[in-house]
C-alpha cells in the first residue's frame, strides 16, 4: 500500500494538474463514456444494426422520439434502412474506436521501435530509417490510406477484400501514422542517449536492447504519449473520412463516417437527424481526445525535455 | 550554399526514386494490364502479342527503367478507365486543385499567423482562450463535416453561394482559372474555407507554441532587460526566430492541403485531381494512381527544397560558419 | 553621497501548490556609484531573485510581498509598468550567465547594439553605430567595425560575453546586475571579463551587483558582499572583512568548504550540513544484516593487488580524432583532433588529477579509457595487459567491471525512471556479484550506508534526492562493481561548495579505505590539489606536463600551467588570515 502510494506520488504533478483543470476532466469523462458505450454497445442498445433481421424498412426515416411522428422505440429516430440510429451510433463508435486504437497501437510499436533504434545506433541505420520516413512523409496520411486501400482492392479478390477490409483499413491508417512516432522517438532518444546514465550502462557492457528497452524507453514515454493521443484523434478522423469517401469500412458494418455519408443525402430534405447525431458523436469524441492530448502536452511538455 | 543545396537535392532525388519504385510496383504487380485492356473474347495469342508489345515480358529492371524514362519524358500512358492519356487528364484537372489549394493556404496563413501571435502573447486573456478553444474544435471537426455544414448553411438555408462545381472558368492557354470571373470566385469560397480551416488551426497552434518557446529564451529576456520596446521584442526578435520552424511545417502542410483536397473536392464535386483520384481508386485505375502518387511526391519534394533554401536565407547559423576556436 | 541603490526589507513570494514560498525575506542592501557588491550563496539562496526584483522582472506568479527598492532616491515600486520598462536599459541593465543563449541569433551584433542605443537616445543611425564601435573596442573586441556585421554564432564564448557587456553598457546605465557573468567561461577568460567589470566600475562609476556562487570571484573583485542562505542575509559588509574575519557561522562553514589552491587539506572540516533533516523512521528503516561494515568487508574480500605494484593503467601515444559531416556529398571529412599523442599513467592506489579547460580533451580521455570513444592511434594498458579499444572491447571483458566511472552531472547520470535499488543493483546483477535478490538488497542497503545515505533511499527514485545525494548514489553504483580503477569526470562541478566538500571527503575516505586507483578529472585546480597525488595538464588535446602534484603546485614547468595557476581566483588574502 505504501509503495503503491509512492508510485502514484511520482506522477503526482500530473494528478495535481488534472484535478485543477475542469476541461481536462470533462474530456476524460467524455472519452471514458465513449469507450464504455462502445465496449458495452450490445448490452445497452435495443437492436443490432449489423443484423438484417433486426430492423424493418417500414421503420425508415422516423424522426427522434420527441418530435412529431417519432416512435418511442427509436429514441433519436431511424435511418433510410429503418435501423435504430442510437444503436447504429454506438456500434459505429465501437468500430471507429477499435480501428483508431488498433492502428495507433500498431503505428506506435512500429514507429517507436524504429525511432529508438535509429536514434540509438545513428549512422547508416538511422539514415535509412529517416529516408524511408521522408518518403512516407511525402505521401500525406489520407493519400497513403487511400493508396493502401486501392492496392488491396487490386490485389485481393472482391470477396476476400470485403472480409479483410477492417484489417486493410487499420494497416492503411497505421502506415500513415508511424512516422510521427518514429520521429519523436528518434529525437527524444538522441537527447537521452547522450545522458550519462546511458553512458554508464554502456560502460558496464549492457546489451543494447536492454539499454534501449529498460533505460531509454521509459524516459521518452512522455512525448510518445502526447503523440499517441493526438494521433488517436487523427486516426478516428481518418477512418471517418475514408468511410465517408466510401473506401473505408464494409457497407453492412456502418461506422460513424458511413452514417454521415448516408445521412448527407437526406440533410437537404429535412431528415436532419440521420446526419446530425452521428456527426455530433464523432466530433465530441475527437474533441475529447484532442483536449486530453492538449492536457498531456501541457503537463509533459515534450519540447522542454 | 552549393554543398547544402546539393545534399538536399540528392535526398530529394532519393525520395523521388523510392516513390517511383512504389508507383512502378503498384503498376506492375497490382492487377494485369492486359486483362484490363482487352475484352472477353480476345484470343490467348492476341493477349500474348499485346503483352510483348507493351514490353511486359522484359526483365523487371528494364521495365522499371522504361517506366522511369516515361515519367521523366512526360509519357504517362493511358488510363484503364477512360482510355485517355493520363498526362492530359491530370493536366486538365490540375489548375482546379492548385487554385483551391493556393487560396486555402493563403487563408490559413493570413488568419493563422496573426492569431497564433496573438494567442501566444496574450495567453492568459479571455479572447486568446476563446480562440484556442475554437481552434481545438476546428481541428476536431472532420473536413467533410465542415463542408456539409457550410453547404447546408450558405448553400441550402441562405442560398448565398454555390455548393458544387467551379462556376464559370476562363481559359488562359490550357489553364482554366476561377479567378477571372465573378461566378468562379463565388464557387471558390466554400471549398477554400472548408479546406483551409484545418490548416488554419494547425498553423495557429504551431505559431503559438513556437512563439511561446522563443519568448522564454535568454535573448528575449535580455532584450526586455535592455528596455527594448515590447513591439520590437515581439515582432523583430521573437517572431523572426519562431518563423524558422514554422516555415518547415508550412512546407509540409501544402502537401497535406493537396491531399485533403481529395475530401473537399468530393464534398463539393470540385473537378480537380482529387476527384479524379477518387474515381480512379473506385475503378482500380492503377496507371492514374501511380502517376498521381509520383506527382504528389514531386510537389512535396519541390516545396521542401524551396523551404530549405528559405532556411538558408533566414538563418545565418546555417549560412555562415563560426570562427574557429 | 547619495546611495545609488537601496533595498529595504525586501521580500519576494512565489505561490506554489505547496503553499506560498518565500524566495527572499527581509533583504537590506545599499550600493554606491562605482561599487561592486557581491551576492554570494549556494543554490536556492535567492541571489537571482534579488536581481529580478531590482529589474522589476520577477517571473509570474511571484511578487514582491513587501519592502522598498530605491534607485537614486526614486521609489521603483511606485512606477507603473511603462515607466519601469523605460528605466530598463536606460538606468539599470543586466548581464546574463550564458553568452551562448543571451544574444539573438538572427540579428547582427550591429543591429542589436544600434537598436538598443537608439531605443534610449535620439541619436541617428550613424551616431549610434559610431558609439557601438567605440563600445566594442572598449570591451576588448579587435577590429570592431568589421566584426559588428557578424552574427553571434560567429563569435567565441568569451567574445560573446564582451558583446553582451557592450550591450548592457551601450545605454550608459548607472547600475548593472551581473548574474553569474563568468560561470560559463574558462578561467583565463573569466579573469579578463572580471578585470573589464572592475575597470568599468572604476572609470565609468557604474554600480555593479555581482551575483555568483564562487567565493573566489567575490574575493577577486568585489568591494562589499552579502552572504545569503535560504533567502535570508547571513552576513554583509566589506569583502575583506566578511571573508577575512567571517562573523557568522554559515560564512565560516562556507569558507571552510572552499578548496584552496595553495594548501592541501587531509579532510574538509566544519562543514555545514545543508541537506534536509531526515525523520526518525526514515533513518531506522533497515534491511536485515545490512551495514556499512558489511559493505566494507565485502568490498575488501578476496585478493586485491596492493599499492606499489606498479602502474594500474598506462596510456601511450593516444590519438582521438572526431569526424564531422562531409562538407559535400563526396570529398574528405574534416577531422578534429581531440587528443594528440597523449601518454600518462596511473599508479596503483594513487590519484592522478587531470587538469584541463573546456575543449582540452579531458573527457574524451575518460571516454577512450572506458571504451565509449575509439582512439585512432595509441594503446591503453590495464593491469599489464592491453585493453581492446572502442567497440573491440567485448561486453564481457573483465575491465568493464574493474573500471568504473562517476560522472559530472548527477541529474543526468541516474535513470529517473528506475528506483535506487534497481540502479545500484544493476551492476550486481549484471556482473553476477550477487545472485539472489535478497543478497542484492542487502548489498545495496549496505553500500548506501557506506556512502552515508539512509538505507531507505533504495525505495525511492532519483528525482527525490538533491544533487549531492544523487552523487553519493552514483558513487555507490560505481563501488558495488568492486572496481580496481575509478574514473571521476568533474564529479563535483555541478554541486554547491559545501556539497562538493562532502563528496570530496567521501571520495578521499573511500580511496584510503579501499586503496582505489583514481583518475580524477577537473577544470578546477584547487579541487585537483585536494585530491591528486600526481597531476597531468591537458590543453587542446595535448599533454602540457605531468608529474607529482606537490611539485606541480609549487613550481609548474609548462608556461601554460603557470598561466593557469596565476589566473585562477585565489583566496590568498584569506588563507593569510588563518582560515581553516
mmCIF file of N, CA and C in Angstrom, chain C residues 451-546:
data_model
loop_
_atom_site.group_PDB
_atom_site.id
_atom_site.type_symbol
_atom_site.label_atom_id
_atom_site.label_comp_id
_atom_site.label_asym_id
_atom_site.label_seq_id
_atom_site.Cartn_x
_atom_site.Cartn_y
_atom_site.Cartn_z
ATOM 1 N N UNK C 451 28.085 5.044 1.838
ATOM 2 C CA UNK C 451 28.217 6.388 1.281
ATOM 3 C C UNK C 451 27.377 7.392 2.082
ATOM 4 N N UNK C 452 27.015 6.984 3.288
ATOM 5 C CA UNK C 452 26.310 7.859 4.229
ATOM 6 C C UNK C 452 24.958 8.316 3.734
ATOM 7 N N UNK C 453 24.226 7.357 3.151
ATOM 8 C CA UNK C 453 22.835 7.602 2.796
ATOM 9 C C UNK C 453 21.978 6.663 3.635
ATOM 10 N N UNK C 454 20.757 7.091 3.971
ATOM 11 C CA UNK C 454 19.879 6.159 4.694
ATOM 12 C C UNK C 454 19.540 4.957 3.808
ATOM 13 N N UNK C 455 19.424 3.779 4.417
ATOM 14 C CA UNK C 455 19.142 2.581 3.622
ATOM 15 C C UNK C 455 17.808 2.680 2.898
ATOM 16 N N UNK C 456 16.904 3.430 3.492
ATOM 17 C CA UNK C 456 15.569 3.525 2.918
ATOM 18 C C UNK C 456 15.579 4.203 1.546
ATOM 19 N N UNK C 457 16.670 4.892 1.233
ATOM 20 C CA UNK C 457 16.766 5.565 -0.066
ATOM 21 C C UNK C 457 16.557 4.593 -1.217
ATOM 22 N N UNK C 458 16.854 3.312 -0.972
ATOM 23 C CA UNK C 458 16.756 2.353 -2.074
ATOM 24 C C UNK C 458 15.335 2.209 -2.617
ATOM 25 N N UNK C 459 14.348 2.629 -1.841
ATOM 26 C CA UNK C 459 12.955 2.509 -2.296
ATOM 27 C C UNK C 459 12.529 3.682 -3.171
ATOM 28 N N UNK C 460 13.357 4.710 -3.236
ATOM 29 C CA UNK C 460 12.929 5.940 -3.899
ATOM 30 C C UNK C 460 13.474 6.056 -5.324
ATOM 31 N N UNK C 461 13.036 7.116 -5.980
ATOM 32 C CA UNK C 461 13.517 7.424 -7.330
ATOM 33 C C UNK C 461 14.498 8.599 -7.262
ATOM 34 N N UNK C 462 15.389 8.711 -8.240
ATOM 35 C CA UNK C 462 16.429 9.747 -8.178
ATOM 36 C C UNK C 462 15.879 11.162 -7.965
ATOM 37 N N UNK C 463 14.733 11.490 -8.590
ATOM 38 C CA UNK C 463 14.283 12.882 -8.502
ATOM 39 C C UNK C 463 13.899 13.276 -7.078
ATOM 40 N N UNK C 464 13.837 12.302 -6.182
ATOM 41 C CA UNK C 464 13.510 12.638 -4.797
ATOM 42 C C UNK C 464 14.730 13.050 -3.988
ATOM 43 N N UNK C 465 15.897 13.121 -4.662
ATOM 44 C CA UNK C 465 17.116 13.462 -3.939
ATOM 45 C C UNK C 465 17.749 14.747 -4.472
ATOM 46 N N UNK C 466 18.560 15.379 -3.633
ATOM 47 C CA UNK C 466 19.304 16.561 -4.050
ATOM 48 C C UNK C 466 20.527 16.128 -4.861
ATOM 49 N N UNK C 467 21.182 17.109 -5.471
ATOM 50 C CA UNK C 467 22.344 16.812 -6.297
ATOM 51 C C UNK C 467 23.435 16.061 -5.555
ATOM 52 N N UNK C 468 23.713 16.495 -4.337
ATOM 53 C CA UNK C 468 24.759 15.845 -3.559
ATOM 54 C C UNK C 468 24.403 14.407 -3.225
ATOM 55 N N UNK C 469 23.144 14.197 -2.854
ATOM 56 C CA UNK C 469 22.710 12.834 -2.539
ATOM 57 C C UNK C 469 22.791 11.944 -3.770
ATOM 58 N N UNK C 470 22.405 12.518 -4.904
ATOM 59 C CA UNK C 470 22.485 11.738 -6.134
ATOM 60 C C UNK C 470 23.916 11.337 -6.436
ATOM 61 N N UNK C 471 24.844 12.276 -6.176
ATOM 62 C CA UNK C 471 26.225 11.950 -6.481
ATOM 63 C C UNK C 471 26.712 10.833 -5.558
ATOM 64 N N UNK C 472 26.223 10.811 -4.316
ATOM 65 C CA UNK C 472 26.566 9.691 -3.432
ATOM 66 C C UNK C 472 26.048 8.373 -4.006
ATOM 67 N N UNK C 473 24.816 8.427 -4.540
ATOM 68 C CA UNK C 473 24.243 7.216 -5.132
ATOM 69 C C UNK C 473 25.079 6.772 -6.331
ATOM 70 N N UNK C 474 25.522 7.760 -7.119
ATOM 71 C CA UNK C 474 26.347 7.435 -8.286
ATOM 72 C C UNK C 474 27.659 6.792 -7.846
ATOM 73 N N UNK C 475 28.233 7.298 -6.754
ATOM 74 C CA UNK C 475 29.461 6.689 -6.223
ATOM 75 C C UNK C 475 29.175 5.261 -5.763
ATOM 76 N N UNK C 476 28.021 5.067 -5.114
ATOM 77 C CA UNK C 476 27.648 3.732 -4.648
ATOM 78 C C UNK C 476 27.530 2.764 -5.815
ATOM 79 N N UNK C 477 26.929 3.244 -6.908
ATOM 80 C CA UNK C 477 26.770 2.383 -8.083
ATOM 81 C C UNK C 477 28.141 1.962 -8.620
ATOM 82 N N UNK C 478 29.078 2.910 -8.619
ATOM 83 C CA UNK C 478 30.408 2.563 -9.120
ATOM 84 C C UNK C 478 31.096 1.580 -8.179
ATOM 85 N N UNK C 479 30.887 1.761 -6.863
ATOM 86 C CA UNK C 479 31.575 0.923 -5.874
ATOM 87 C C UNK C 479 31.133 -0.532 -5.912
ATOM 88 N N UNK C 480 29.834 -0.776 -6.092
ATOM 89 C CA UNK C 480 29.360 -2.159 -5.968
ATOM 90 C C UNK C 480 29.904 -3.064 -7.062
ATOM 91 N N UNK C 481 30.478 -2.474 -8.110
ATOM 92 C CA UNK C 481 31.079 -3.337 -9.128
ATOM 93 C C UNK C 481 32.435 -3.862 -8.654
ATOM 94 N N UNK C 482 32.868 -3.465 -7.466
ATOM 95 C CA UNK C 482 34.179 -3.794 -6.911
ATOM 96 C C UNK C 482 35.299 -3.395 -7.863
ATOM 97 N N UNK C 483 35.329 -2.118 -8.236
ATOM 98 C CA UNK C 483 36.294 -1.686 -9.244
ATOM 99 C C UNK C 483 37.717 -1.651 -8.692
ATOM 100 N N UNK C 484 38.693 -1.781 -9.592
ATOM 101 C CA UNK C 484 40.096 -1.567 -9.260
ATOM 102 C C UNK C 484 40.463 -0.124 -9.547
ATOM 103 N N UNK C 485 39.695 0.428 -10.479
ATOM 104 C CA UNK C 485 40.086 1.712 -11.036
ATOM 105 C C UNK C 485 38.835 2.565 -11.220
ATOM 106 N N UNK C 486 38.900 3.793 -10.707
ATOM 107 C CA UNK C 486 37.721 4.641 -10.756
ATOM 108 C C UNK C 486 38.049 5.902 -11.549
ATOM 109 N N UNK C 487 37.145 6.239 -12.480
ATOM 110 C CA UNK C 487 37.321 7.497 -13.204
ATOM 111 C C UNK C 487 36.272 8.474 -12.691
ATOM 112 N N UNK C 488 36.718 9.635 -12.225
ATOM 113 C CA UNK C 488 35.769 10.649 -11.767
ATOM 114 C C UNK C 488 35.886 11.832 -12.725
ATOM 115 N N UNK C 489 34.859 12.045 -13.549
ATOM 116 C CA UNK C 489 34.902 13.126 -14.532
ATOM 117 C C UNK C 489 34.156 14.332 -13.981
ATOM 118 N N UNK C 490 34.881 15.312 -13.483
ATOM 119 C CA UNK C 490 34.288 16.518 -12.894
ATOM 120 C C UNK C 490 33.176 16.153 -11.906
ATOM 121 N N UNK C 491 33.464 15.314 -10.922
ATOM 122 C CA UNK C 491 32.370 14.783 -10.091
ATOM 123 C C UNK C 491 31.699 15.837 -9.221
ATOM 124 N N UNK C 492 32.314 17.001 -9.056
ATOM 125 C CA UNK C 492 31.712 17.978 -8.139
ATOM 126 C C UNK C 492 31.395 19.299 -8.809
ATOM 127 N N UNK C 493 31.626 19.418 -10.119
ATOM 128 C CA UNK C 493 31.495 20.754 -10.710
ATOM 129 C C UNK C 493 30.042 21.185 -10.821
ATOM 130 N N UNK C 494 29.094 20.255 -10.683
ATOM 131 C CA UNK C 494 27.694 20.656 -10.745
ATOM 132 C C UNK C 494 27.124 20.907 -9.343
ATOM 133 N N UNK C 495 27.984 20.844 -8.324
ATOM 134 C CA UNK C 495 27.477 20.892 -6.948
ATOM 135 C C UNK C 495 27.876 22.185 -6.237
ATOM 136 N N UNK C 496 27.096 22.545 -5.245
ATOM 137 C CA UNK C 496 27.457 23.677 -4.390
ATOM 138 C C UNK C 496 28.719 23.348 -3.601
ATOM 139 N N UNK C 497 29.435 24.396 -3.142
ATOM 140 C CA UNK C 497 30.726 24.129 -2.485
ATOM 141 C C UNK C 497 30.613 23.260 -1.253
ATOM 142 N N UNK C 498 29.593 23.471 -0.426
ATOM 143 C CA UNK C 498 29.533 22.671 0.796
ATOM 144 C C UNK C 498 29.295 21.201 0.449
ATOM 145 N N UNK C 499 28.484 20.958 -0.585
ATOM 146 C CA UNK C 499 28.243 19.588 -1.030
ATOM 147 C C UNK C 499 29.511 19.037 -1.668
ATOM 148 N N UNK C 500 30.183 19.890 -2.430
ATOM 149 C CA UNK C 500 31.440 19.473 -3.050
ATOM 150 C C UNK C 500 32.412 18.980 -1.989
ATOM 151 N N UNK C 501 32.503 19.726 -0.903
ATOM 152 C CA UNK C 501 33.417 19.335 0.165
ATOM 153 C C UNK C 501 33.039 17.962 0.715
ATOM 154 N N UNK C 502 31.736 17.736 0.869
ATOM 155 C CA UNK C 502 31.297 16.433 1.408
ATOM 156 C C UNK C 502 31.653 15.297 0.459
ATOM 157 N N UNK C 503 31.411 15.524 -0.837
ATOM 158 C CA UNK C 503 31.705 14.462 -1.809
ATOM 159 C C UNK C 503 33.205 14.219 -1.886
ATOM 160 N N UNK C 504 33.995 15.291 -1.845
ATOM 161 C CA UNK C 504 35.452 15.115 -1.869
ATOM 162 C C UNK C 504 35.901 14.337 -0.647
ATOM 163 N N UNK C 505 35.338 14.642 0.527
ATOM 164 C CA UNK C 505 35.655 13.880 1.740
ATOM 165 C C UNK C 505 35.334 12.407 1.556
ATOM 166 N N UNK C 506 34.145 12.158 0.979
ATOM 167 C CA UNK C 506 33.719 10.778 0.774
ATOM 168 C C UNK C 506 34.706 10.049 -0.134
ATOM 169 N N UNK C 507 35.072 10.697 -1.244
ATOM 170 C CA UNK C 507 35.990 10.053 -2.183
ATOM 171 C C UNK C 507 37.343 9.799 -1.528
ATOM 172 N N UNK C 508 37.808 10.766 -0.748
ATOM 173 C CA UNK C 508 39.080 10.587 -0.037
ATOM 174 C C UNK C 508 39.004 9.381 0.894
ATOM 175 N N UNK C 509 37.918 9.295 1.668
ATOM 176 C CA UNK C 509 37.756 8.189 2.616
ATOM 177 C C UNK C 509 37.763 6.844 1.899
ATOM 178 N N UNK C 510 36.959 6.777 0.815
ATOM 179 C CA UNK C 510 36.845 5.513 0.100
ATOM 180 C C UNK C 510 38.181 5.136 -0.513
ATOM 181 N N UNK C 511 38.855 6.133 -1.039
ATOM 182 C CA UNK C 511 40.148 5.871 -1.667
ATOM 183 C C UNK C 511 41.133 5.304 -0.642
ATOM 184 N N UNK C 512 41.115 5.916 0.544
ATOM 185 C CA UNK C 512 42.024 5.457 1.595
ATOM 186 C C UNK C 512 41.660 4.055 2.066
ATOM 187 N N UNK C 513 40.366 3.796 2.260
ATOM 188 C CA UNK C 513 39.926 2.510 2.786
ATOM 189 C C UNK C 513 40.188 1.375 1.807
ATOM 190 N N UNK C 514 39.832 1.614 0.538
ATOM 191 C CA UNK C 514 39.864 0.508 -0.415
ATOM 192 C C UNK C 514 41.075 0.562 -1.343
ATOM 193 N N UNK C 515 41.927 1.537 -1.142
ATOM 194 C CA UNK C 515 43.128 1.635 -1.969
ATOM 195 C C UNK C 515 42.830 1.772 -3.441
ATOM 196 N N UNK C 516 41.774 2.498 -3.759
ATOM 197 C CA UNK C 516 41.377 2.639 -5.161
ATOM 198 C C UNK C 516 42.398 3.465 -5.935
ATOM 199 N N UNK C 517 42.553 3.114 -7.200
ATOM 200 C CA UNK C 517 43.306 3.975 -8.101
ATOM 201 C C UNK C 517 42.279 4.844 -8.815
ATOM 202 N N UNK C 518 42.552 6.159 -8.849
ATOM 203 C CA UNK C 518 41.542 7.065 -9.387
ATOM 204 C C UNK C 518 42.138 7.988 -10.442
ATOM 205 N N UNK C 519 41.390 8.150 -11.532
ATOM 206 C CA UNK C 519 41.698 9.202 -12.495
ATOM 207 C C UNK C 519 40.691 10.312 -12.214
ATOM 208 N N UNK C 520 41.197 11.432 -11.703
ATOM 209 C CA UNK C 520 40.301 12.492 -11.255
ATOM 210 C C UNK C 520 40.404 13.672 -12.217
ATOM 211 N N UNK C 521 39.316 13.905 -12.948
ATOM 212 C CA UNK C 521 39.333 14.940 -13.985
ATOM 213 C C UNK C 521 38.639 16.190 -13.473
ATOM 214 N N UNK C 522 39.273 17.359 -13.640
ATOM 215 C CA UNK C 522 38.600 18.589 -13.228
ATOM 216 C C UNK C 522 39.203 19.799 -13.922
ATOM 217 N N UNK C 523 38.393 20.839 -14.059
ATOM 218 C CA UNK C 523 38.930 22.099 -14.571
ATOM 219 C C UNK C 523 39.396 22.955 -13.398
ATOM 220 N N UNK C 524 39.031 22.533 -12.193
ATOM 221 C CA UNK C 524 39.278 23.341 -11.014
ATOM 222 C C UNK C 524 40.579 22.918 -10.332
ATOM 223 N N UNK C 525 41.582 23.774 -10.447
ATOM 224 C CA UNK C 525 42.906 23.433 -9.913
ATOM 225 C C UNK C 525 42.869 23.185 -8.418
ATOM 226 N N UNK C 526 42.087 23.967 -7.720
ATOM 227 C CA UNK C 526 42.044 23.844 -6.261
ATOM 228 C C UNK C 526 41.468 22.492 -5.856
ATOM 229 N N UNK C 527 40.448 22.035 -6.586
ATOM 230 C CA UNK C 527 39.865 20.734 -6.279
ATOM 231 C C UNK C 527 40.877 19.632 -6.555
ATOM 232 N N UNK C 528 41.577 19.749 -7.679
ATOM 233 C CA UNK C 528 42.582 18.732 -8.016
ATOM 234 C C UNK C 528 43.658 18.684 -6.936
ATOM 235 N N UNK C 529 44.026 19.848 -6.470
ATOM 236 C CA UNK C 529 45.070 19.890 -5.450
ATOM 237 C C UNK C 529 44.666 19.082 -4.210
ATOM 238 N N UNK C 530 43.379 19.143 -3.861
ATOM 239 C CA UNK C 530 42.909 18.420 -2.675
ATOM 240 C C UNK C 530 42.946 16.912 -2.881
ATOM 241 N N UNK C 531 42.797 16.474 -4.126
ATOM 242 C CA UNK C 531 42.602 15.050 -4.384
ATOM 243 C C UNK C 531 43.848 14.316 -4.884
ATOM 244 N N UNK C 532 44.668 15.005 -5.698
ATOM 245 C CA UNK C 532 45.599 14.257 -6.540
ATOM 246 C C UNK C 532 46.954 14.005 -5.891
ATOM 247 N N UNK C 533 47.532 12.814 -6.207
ATOM 248 C CA UNK C 533 48.916 12.525 -5.866
ATOM 249 C C UNK C 533 49.819 12.954 -7.017
ATOM 250 N N UNK C 534 49.291 12.716 -8.241
ATOM 251 C CA UNK C 534 50.023 13.132 -9.435
ATOM 252 C C UNK C 534 49.088 13.994 -10.280
ATOM 253 N N UNK C 535 49.702 14.753 -11.203
ATOM 254 C CA UNK C 535 48.908 15.686 -11.991
ATOM 255 C C UNK C 535 49.322 15.603 -13.453
ATOM 256 N N UNK C 536 48.316 15.719 -14.350
ATOM 257 C CA UNK C 536 48.619 15.861 -15.779
ATOM 258 C C UNK C 536 47.798 17.032 -16.295
ATOM 259 N N UNK C 537 48.413 17.876 -17.126
ATOM 260 C CA UNK C 537 47.706 19.045 -17.639
ATOM 261 C C UNK C 537 47.479 18.874 -19.141
ATOM 262 N N UNK C 538 46.229 19.022 -19.544
ATOM 263 C CA UNK C 538 45.889 18.906 -20.961
ATOM 264 C C UNK C 538 45.476 20.262 -21.497
ATOM 265 N N UNK C 539 45.874 20.513 -22.747
ATOM 266 C CA UNK C 539 45.395 21.723 -23.405
ATOM 267 C C UNK C 539 45.213 21.430 -24.887
ATOM 268 N N UNK C 540 44.026 21.667 -25.398
ATOM 269 C CA UNK C 540 43.695 21.406 -26.796
ATOM 270 C C UNK C 540 44.187 20.045 -27.256
ATOM 271 N N UNK C 541 43.948 19.032 -26.400
ATOM 272 C CA UNK C 541 44.265 17.668 -26.801
ATOM 273 C C UNK C 541 45.712 17.272 -26.612
ATOM 274 N N UNK C 542 46.523 18.202 -26.137
ATOM 275 C CA UNK C 542 47.929 17.852 -25.947
ATOM 276 C C UNK C 542 48.333 17.920 -24.488
ATOM 277 N N UNK C 543 49.199 16.981 -24.100
ATOM 278 C CA UNK C 543 49.682 16.955 -22.733
ATOM 279 C C UNK C 543 50.718 18.066 -22.554
ATOM 280 N N UNK C 544 50.509 18.936 -21.552
ATOM 281 C CA UNK C 544 51.462 20.017 -21.319
ATOM 282 C C UNK C 544 52.569 19.578 -20.364
ATOM 283 N N UNK C 545 52.154 18.956 -19.282
ATOM 284 C CA UNK C 545 53.155 18.407 -18.372
ATOM 285 C C UNK C 545 52.484 17.411 -17.454
ATOM 286 N N UNK C 546 53.288 16.553 -16.814
ATOM 287 C CA UNK C 546 52.733 15.645 -15.819
ATOM 288 C C UNK C 546 53.805 15.363 -14.782
#
